Amino acid sequence: MNIDIYNSYDNMCKKVVEDIRYAINFNMFSEYFTLGLATGSTPLSIYKYIRDENWEANKVTTFNLDEYSDLPYNHPQSYEHFMEENLFMYKQFRYSYFPENERYDDLIKNKGGIDIQILGIGTNGHIAFNEPGSSRDSLTRKVELTENTRKDNSRFFDSIDDVPTHAWTMGIESIMRAKQIYLLASGKHKKEILEKACHGEITSDVPASFLQEHNNVEVLYCD
Ligand code: GLP
């Protein structure tokens, strides 16, 4: 996987928004487009730019990658709340879903599969909440979060003890079924793990490395 290096975070995000616009306007996939969404700080400007897009959001269905378990929906750190604040309150999509049970992959399939999937990467190489050790065949399931991930994500909570211990996540196989994938990373602290994911051994120790087996992945990086 080649890593496309961008000179600014905003330009990196704009490129993804332009590709999504093109895919929707030219019905590259289907009339009812499905978009896979990620949370975290990396895709924030993608959502900021999508708010100003003119395409008809009511023809687009969204599927989020993951969600903490045991947090009430309106908890400020729930991913549903994050999406509401950053995108959904500005754009009305046809349907928007979050994983909360094992039927999620069937739901995605029934909606025609994910056309474009946006992904970030954790500092331990996780994608969604597929932590190191996740199998290539994994589907949507409830997982236990590693200490590393809870520590990384504790910046959004009052303390690490408030970070949930478990989450629902799409699996590696669920993600690999997307027709096109954008893997984004921003910041020098992500450079080494991104290199490993893109050019290192394909191994469950670095879950993002499985993306090397997908034939339609774009990797975007900025310092
Ligand atoms: C979280 C999410 C991932 C996300 C990752 C990176 O744990 N579950 O989907 O890609 O962290 O987050 P950030 O973009 O804030 O670095």
mmCIF file with all atom_site columns, N, CA, C and O and ligand atoms in Angstrom, residues 38-43 65-66 68 79 119-123 126-129 149 153 155-156 184 186 189-190, ligand 1:
data_model
loop_
_atom_site.group_PDB
_atom_site.id
_atom_site.type_symbol
_atom_site.label_atom_id
_atom_site.label_alt_id
_atom_site.label_comp_id
_atom_site.label_asym_id
_atom_site.label_entity_id
_atom_site.label_seq_id
_atom_site.pdbx_PDB_ins_code
_atom_site.Cartn_x
_atom_site.Cartn_y
_atom_site.Cartn_z
_atom_site.occupancy
_atom_site.B_iso_or_equiv
_atom_site.pdbx_formal_charge
_atom_site.auth_seq_id
_atom_site.auth_comp_id
_atom_site.auth_asym_id
_atom_site.auth_atom_id
_atom_site.pdbx_PDB_model_num
ATOM   1   N N  . ALA A 1 38  ? -15.931 6.700  10.675 1.00 0.00 ? 38  ALA A N  1
ATOM   2   C CA . ALA A 1 38  ? -15.071 6.460  11.836 1.00 0.00 ? 38  ALA A CA 1
ATOM   3   C C  . ALA A 1 38  ? -15.185 7.639  12.794 1.00 0.00 ? 38  ALA A C  1
ATOM   4   O O  . ALA A 1 38  ? -15.551 8.743  12.393 1.00 0.00 ? 38  ALA A O  1
ATOM   5   N N  . THR A 1 39  ? -14.835 7.389  14.041 1.00 0.00 ? 39  THR A N  1
ATOM   6   C CA . THR A 1 39  ? -14.784 8.493  15.004 1.00 0.00 ? 39  THR A CA 1
ATOM   7   C C  . THR A 1 39  ? -13.309 8.813  15.288 1.00 0.00 ? 39  THR A C  1
ATOM   8   O O  . THR A 1 39  ? -12.447 8.423  14.526 1.00 0.00 ? 39  THR A O  1
ATOM   9   N N  . GLY A 1 40  ? -13.053 9.517  16.374 1.00 0.00 ? 40  GLY A N  1
ATOM   10  C CA . GLY A 1 40  ? -11.676 9.912  16.681 1.00 0.00 ? 40  GLY A CA 1
ATOM   11  C C  . GLY A 1 40  ? -11.393 11.282 16.093 1.00 0.00 ? 40  GLY A C  1
ATOM   12  O O  . GLY A 1 40  ? -12.234 11.859 15.387 1.00 0.00 ? 40  GLY A O  1
ATOM   13  N N  . SER A 1 41  ? -10.206 11.801 16.350 1.00 0.00 ? 41  SER A N  1
ATOM   14  C CA . SER A 1 41  ? -9.897  13.153 15.887 1.00 0.00 ? 41  SER A CA 1
ATOM   15  C C  . SER A 1 41  ? -9.555  13.182 14.391 1.00 0.00 ? 41  SER A C  1
ATOM   16  O O  . SER A 1 41  ? -9.760  14.201 13.728 1.00 0.00 ? 41  SER A O  1
ATOM   17  N N  . THR A 1 42  ? -9.064  12.063 13.845 1.00 0.00 ? 42  THR A N  1
ATOM   18  C CA . THR A 1 42  ? -8.577  12.081 12.462 1.00 0.00 ? 42  THR A CA 1
ATOM   19  C C  . THR A 1 42  ? -9.631  12.507 11.429 1.00 0.00 ? 42  THR A C  1
ATOM   20  O O  . THR A 1 42  ? -9.322  13.327 10.568 1.00 0.00 ? 42  THR A O  1
ATOM   21  N N  . PRO A 1 43  ? -10.850 11.969 11.445 1.00 0.00 ? 43  PRO A N  1
ATOM   22  C CA . PRO A 1 43  ? -11.795 12.351 10.383 1.00 0.00 ? 43  PRO A CA 1
ATOM   23  C C  . PRO A 1 43  ? -12.552 13.660 10.627 1.00 0.00 ? 43  PRO A C  1
ATOM   24  O O  . PRO A 1 43  ? -13.433 14.002 9.834  1.00 0.00 ? 43  PRO A O  1
ATOM   25  N N  . LEU A 1 65  ? -18.286 2.485  12.473 1.00 0.00 ? 65  LEU A N  1
ATOM   26  C CA . LEU A 1 65  ? -17.421 1.326  12.702 1.00 0.00 ? 65  LEU A CA 1
ATOM   27  C C  . LEU A 1 65  ? -17.589 0.691  14.078 1.00 0.00 ? 65  LEU A C  1
ATOM   28  O O  . LEU A 1 65  ? -17.474 -0.522 14.220 1.00 0.00 ? 65  LEU A O  1
ATOM   29  N N  . ASP A 1 66  ? -17.789 1.559  15.065 1.00 0.00 ? 66  ASP A N  1
ATOM   30  C CA . ASP A 1 66  ? -17.730 1.025  16.426 1.00 0.00 ? 66  ASP A CA 1
ATOM   31  C C  . ASP A 1 66  ? -18.516 1.910  17.394 1.00 0.00 ? 66  ASP A C  1
ATOM   32  O O  . ASP A 1 66  ? -18.927 3.014  17.047 1.00 0.00 ? 66  ASP A O  1
ATOM   33  N N  . TYR A 1 68  ? -18.771 2.384  21.948 1.00 0.00 ? 68  TYR A N  1
ATOM   34  C CA . TYR A 1 68  ? -18.511 1.884  23.298 1.00 0.00 ? 68  TYR A CA 1
ATOM   35  C C  . TYR A 1 68  ? -19.737 1.141  23.782 1.00 0.00 ? 68  TYR A C  1
ATOM   36  O O  . TYR A 1 68  ? -20.871 1.530  23.494 1.00 0.00 ? 68  TYR A O  1
ATOM   37  N N  . TYR A 1 79  ? -20.061 7.330  20.744 1.00 0.00 ? 79  TYR A N  1
ATOM   38  C CA . TYR A 1 79  ? -19.751 7.638  19.350 1.00 0.00 ? 79  TYR A CA 1
ATOM   39  C C  . TYR A 1 79  ? -20.988 8.162  18.610 1.00 0.00 ? 79  TYR A C  1
ATOM   40  O O  . TYR A 1 79  ? -20.873 8.945  17.663 1.00 0.00 ? 79  TYR A O  1
ATOM   41  N N  . LEU A 1 119 ? -11.395 5.176  7.520  1.00 0.00 ? 119 LEU A N  1
ATOM   42  C CA . LEU A 1 119 ? -10.741 4.528  8.667  1.00 0.00 ? 119 LEU A CA 1
ATOM   43  C C  . LEU A 1 119 ? -9.645  5.390  9.249  1.00 0.00 ? 119 LEU A C  1
ATOM   44  O O  . LEU A 1 119 ? -8.894  6.028  8.500  1.00 0.00 ? 119 LEU A O  1
ATOM   45  N N  . GLY A 1 120 ? -9.523  5.372  10.567 1.00 0.00 ? 120 GLY A N  1
ATOM   46  C CA . GLY A 1 120 ? -8.336  5.906  11.231 1.00 0.00 ? 120 GLY A CA 1
ATOM   47  C C  . GLY A 1 120 ? -7.513  4.712  11.684 1.00 0.00 ? 120 GLY A C  1
ATOM   48  O O  . GLY A 1 120 ? -7.861  3.554  11.415 1.00 0.00 ? 120 GLY A O  1
ATOM   49  N N  . ILE A 1 121 ? -6.426  4.990  12.382 1.00 0.00 ? 121 ILE A N  1
ATOM   50  C CA . ILE A 1 121 ? -5.607  3.888  12.904 1.00 0.00 ? 121 ILE A CA 1
ATOM   51  C C  . ILE A 1 121 ? -5.190  4.222  14.337 1.00 0.00 ? 121 ILE A C  1
ATOM   52  O O  . ILE A 1 121 ? -4.838  5.373  14.630 1.00 0.00 ? 121 ILE A O  1
ATOM   53  N N  . GLY A 1 122 ? -5.271  3.240  15.212 1.00 0.00 ? 122 GLY A N  1
ATOM   54  C CA . GLY A 1 122 ? -4.831  3.453  16.598 1.00 0.00 ? 122 GLY A CA 1
ATOM   55  C C  . GLY A 1 122 ? -3.309  3.347  16.679 1.00 0.00 ? 122 GLY A C  1
ATOM   56  O O  . GLY A 1 122 ? -2.670  2.782  15.773 1.00 0.00 ? 122 GLY A O  1
ATOM   57  N N  . THR A 1 123 ? -2.726  3.854  17.743 1.00 0.00 ? 123 THR A N  1
ATOM   58  C CA . THR A 1 123 ? -1.252  3.805  17.850 1.00 0.00 ? 123 THR A CA 1
ATOM   59  C C  . THR A 1 123 ? -0.751  2.367  17.991 1.00 0.00 ? 123 THR A C  1
ATOM   60  O O  . THR A 1 123 ? 0.423   2.098  17.798 1.00 0.00 ? 123 THR A O  1
ATOM   61  N N  . HIS A 1 126 ? -4.629  -0.704 15.664 1.00 0.00 ? 126 HIS A N  1
ATOM   62  C CA . HIS A 1 126 ? -6.028  -1.158 15.556 1.00 0.00 ? 126 HIS A CA 1
ATOM   63  C C  . HIS A 1 126 ? -6.786  -0.359 14.489 1.00 0.00 ? 126 HIS A C  1
ATOM   64  O O  . HIS A 1 126 ? -6.457  0.789  14.202 1.00 0.00 ? 126 HIS A O  1
ATOM   65  N N  . ILE A 1 127 ? -7.763  -1.018 13.898 1.00 0.00 ? 127 ILE A N  1
ATOM   66  C CA . ILE A 1 127 ? -8.726  -0.322 13.042 1.00 0.00 ? 127 ILE A CA 1
ATOM   67  C C  . ILE A 1 127 ? -10.096 -0.606 13.643 1.00 0.00 ? 127 ILE A C  1
ATOM   68  O O  . ILE A 1 127 ? -10.368 -1.719 14.060 1.00 0.00 ? 127 ILE A O  1
ATOM   69  N N  . ALA A 1 128 ? -10.937 0.427  13.677 1.00 0.00 ? 128 ALA A N  1
ATOM   70  C CA . ALA A 1 128 ? -12.156 0.390  14.501 1.00 0.00 ? 128 ALA A CA 1
ATOM   71  C C  . ALA A 1 128 ? -11.693 -0.005 15.902 1.00 0.00 ? 128 ALA A C  1
ATOM   72  O O  . ALA A 1 128 ? -10.722 0.562  16.401 1.00 0.00 ? 128 ALA A O  1
ATOM   73  N N  . PHE A 1 129 ? -12.303 -1.007 16.530 1.00 0.00 ? 129 PHE A N  1
ATOM   74  C CA . PHE A 1 129 ? -11.775 -1.466 17.819 1.00 0.00 ? 129 PHE A CA 1
ATOM   75  C C  . PHE A 1 129 ? -11.240 -2.889 17.667 1.00 0.00 ? 129 PHE A C  1
ATOM   76  O O  . PHE A 1 129 ? -11.324 -3.688 18.600 1.00 0.00 ? 129 PHE A O  1
ATOM   77  N N  . THR A 1 149 ? -5.304  1.322  24.284 1.00 0.00 ? 149 THR A N  1
ATOM   78  C CA . THR A 1 149 ? -6.410  2.067  23.672 1.00 0.00 ? 149 THR A CA 1
ATOM   79  C C  . THR A 1 149 ? -7.162  2.886  24.716 1.00 0.00 ? 149 THR A C  1
ATOM   80  O O  . THR A 1 149 ? -7.505  4.052  24.479 1.00 0.00 ? 149 THR A O  1
ATOM   81  N N  . ASN A 1 153 ? -7.510  6.885  24.578 1.00 0.00 ? 153 ASN A N  1
ATOM   82  C CA . ASN A 1 153 ? -8.829  7.519  24.511 1.00 0.00 ? 153 ASN A CA 1
ATOM   83  C C  . ASN A 1 153 ? -9.214  8.239  25.803 1.00 0.00 ? 153 ASN A C  1
ATOM   84  O O  . ASN A 1 153 ? -10.231 8.934  25.839 1.00 0.00 ? 153 ASN A O  1
ATOM   85  N N  . ARG A 1 155 ? -7.996  10.761 26.941 1.00 0.00 ? 155 ARG A N  1
ATOM   86  C CA . ARG A 1 155 ? -7.939  12.222 26.780 1.00 0.00 ? 155 ARG A CA 1
ATOM   87  C C  . ARG A 1 155 ? -9.332  12.834 26.604 1.00 0.00 ? 155 ARG A C  1
ATOM   88  O O  . ARG A 1 155 ? -9.506  14.027 26.796 1.00 0.00 ? 155 ARG A O  1
ATOM   89  N N  . PHE A 1 156 ? -10.288 12.018 26.211 1.00 0.00 ? 156 PHE A N  1
ATOM   90  C CA . PHE A 1 156 ? -11.651 12.535 26.036 1.00 0.00 ? 156 PHE A CA 1
ATOM   91  C C  . PHE A 1 156 ? -12.505 12.393 27.301 1.00 0.00 ? 156 PHE A C  1
ATOM   92  O O  . PHE A 1 156 ? -13.643 12.831 27.351 1.00 0.00 ? 156 PHE A O  1
ATOM   93  N N  . LEU A 1 184 ? -6.678  6.899  7.012  1.00 0.00 ? 184 LEU A N  1
ATOM   94  C CA . LEU A 1 184 ? -6.042  8.202  7.261  1.00 0.00 ? 184 LEU A CA 1
ATOM   95  C C  . LEU A 1 184 ? -5.276  8.199  8.580  1.00 0.00 ? 184 LEU A C  1
ATOM   96  O O  . LEU A 1 184 ? -5.732  7.594  9.558  1.00 0.00 ? 184 LEU A O  1
ATOM   97  N N  . SER A 1 186 ? -2.916  11.155 10.977 1.00 0.00 ? 186 SER A N  1
ATOM   98  C CA . SER A 1 186 ? -2.431  12.518 11.086 1.00 0.00 ? 186 SER A CA 1
ATOM   99  C C  . SER A 1 186 ? -1.520  12.623 12.312 1.00 0.00 ? 186 SER A C  1
ATOM   100 O O  . SER A 1 186 ? -1.916  12.215 13.403 1.00 0.00 ? 186 SER A O  1
ATOM   101 N N  . HIS A 1 189 ? 3.206   10.871 15.573 1.00 0.00 ? 189 HIS A N  1
ATOM   102 C CA . HIS A 1 189 ? 3.076   9.711  16.462 1.00 0.00 ? 189 HIS A CA 1
ATOM   103 C C  . HIS A 1 189 ? 2.400   8.522  15.771 1.00 0.00 ? 189 HIS A C  1
ATOM   104 O O  . HIS A 1 189 ? 2.398   7.423  16.307 1.00 0.00 ? 189 HIS A O  1
ATOM   105 N N  . LYS A 1 190 ? 1.833   8.757  14.574 1.00 0.00 ? 190 LYS A N  1
ATOM   106 C CA . LYS A 1 190 ? 1.169   7.661  13.856 1.00 0.00 ? 190 LYS A CA 1
ATOM   107 C C  . LYS A 1 190 ? 2.059   7.102  12.734 1.00 0.00 ? 190 LYS A C  1
ATOM   108 O O  . LYS A 1 190 ? 1.732   6.110  12.104 1.00 0.00 ? 190 LYS A O  1
HETATM 109 C C1 . GLP B 2 .   ? -10.411 5.013  18.342 1.00 0.00 ? 1   GLP B C1 1
HETATM 110 C C2 . GLP B 2 .   ? -11.442 4.485  17.341 1.00 0.00 ? 1   GLP B C2 1
HETATM 111 C C3 . GLP B 2 .   ? -10.832 4.205  15.999 1.00 0.00 ? 1   GLP B C3 1
HETATM 112 C C4 . GLP B 2 .   ? -9.940  5.370  15.611 1.00 0.00 ? 1   GLP B C4 1
HETATM 113 C C5 . GLP B 2 .   ? -8.777  5.453  16.527 1.00 0.00 ? 1   GLP B C5 1
HETATM 114 C C6 . GLP B 2 .   ? -7.839  6.612  16.238 1.00 0.00 ? 1   GLP B C6 1
HETATM 115 O O1 . GLP B 2 .   ? -10.062 4.093  19.318 1.00 0.00 ? 1   GLP B O1 1
HETATM 116 N N1 . GLP B 2 .   ? -12.140 3.326  17.774 1.00 0.00 ? 1   GLP B N1 1
HETATM 117 O O2 . GLP B 2 .   ? -11.846 3.962  15.044 1.00 0.00 ? 1   GLP B O2 1
HETATM 118 O O3 . GLP B 2 .   ? -9.484  5.189  14.291 1.00 0.00 ? 1   GLP B O3 1
HETATM 119 O O4 . GLP B 2 .   ? -9.183  5.492  17.874 1.00 0.00 ? 1   GLP B O4 1
HETATM 120 O O5 . GLP B 2 .   ? -8.279  7.797  16.846 1.00 0.00 ? 1   GLP B O5 1
HETATM 121 P P1 . GLP B 2 .   ? -7.705  9.216  16.510 1.00 0.00 ? 1   GLP B P1 1
HETATM 122 O O6 . GLP B 2 .   ? -8.150  9.532  15.127 1.00 0.00 ? 1   GLP B O6 1
HETATM 123 O O7 . GLP B 2 .   ? -8.310  10.136 17.520 1.00 0.00 ? 1   GLP B O7 1
HETATM 124 O O8 . GLP B 2 .   ? -6.226  9.115  16.629 1.00 0.00 ? 1   GLP B O8 1
#
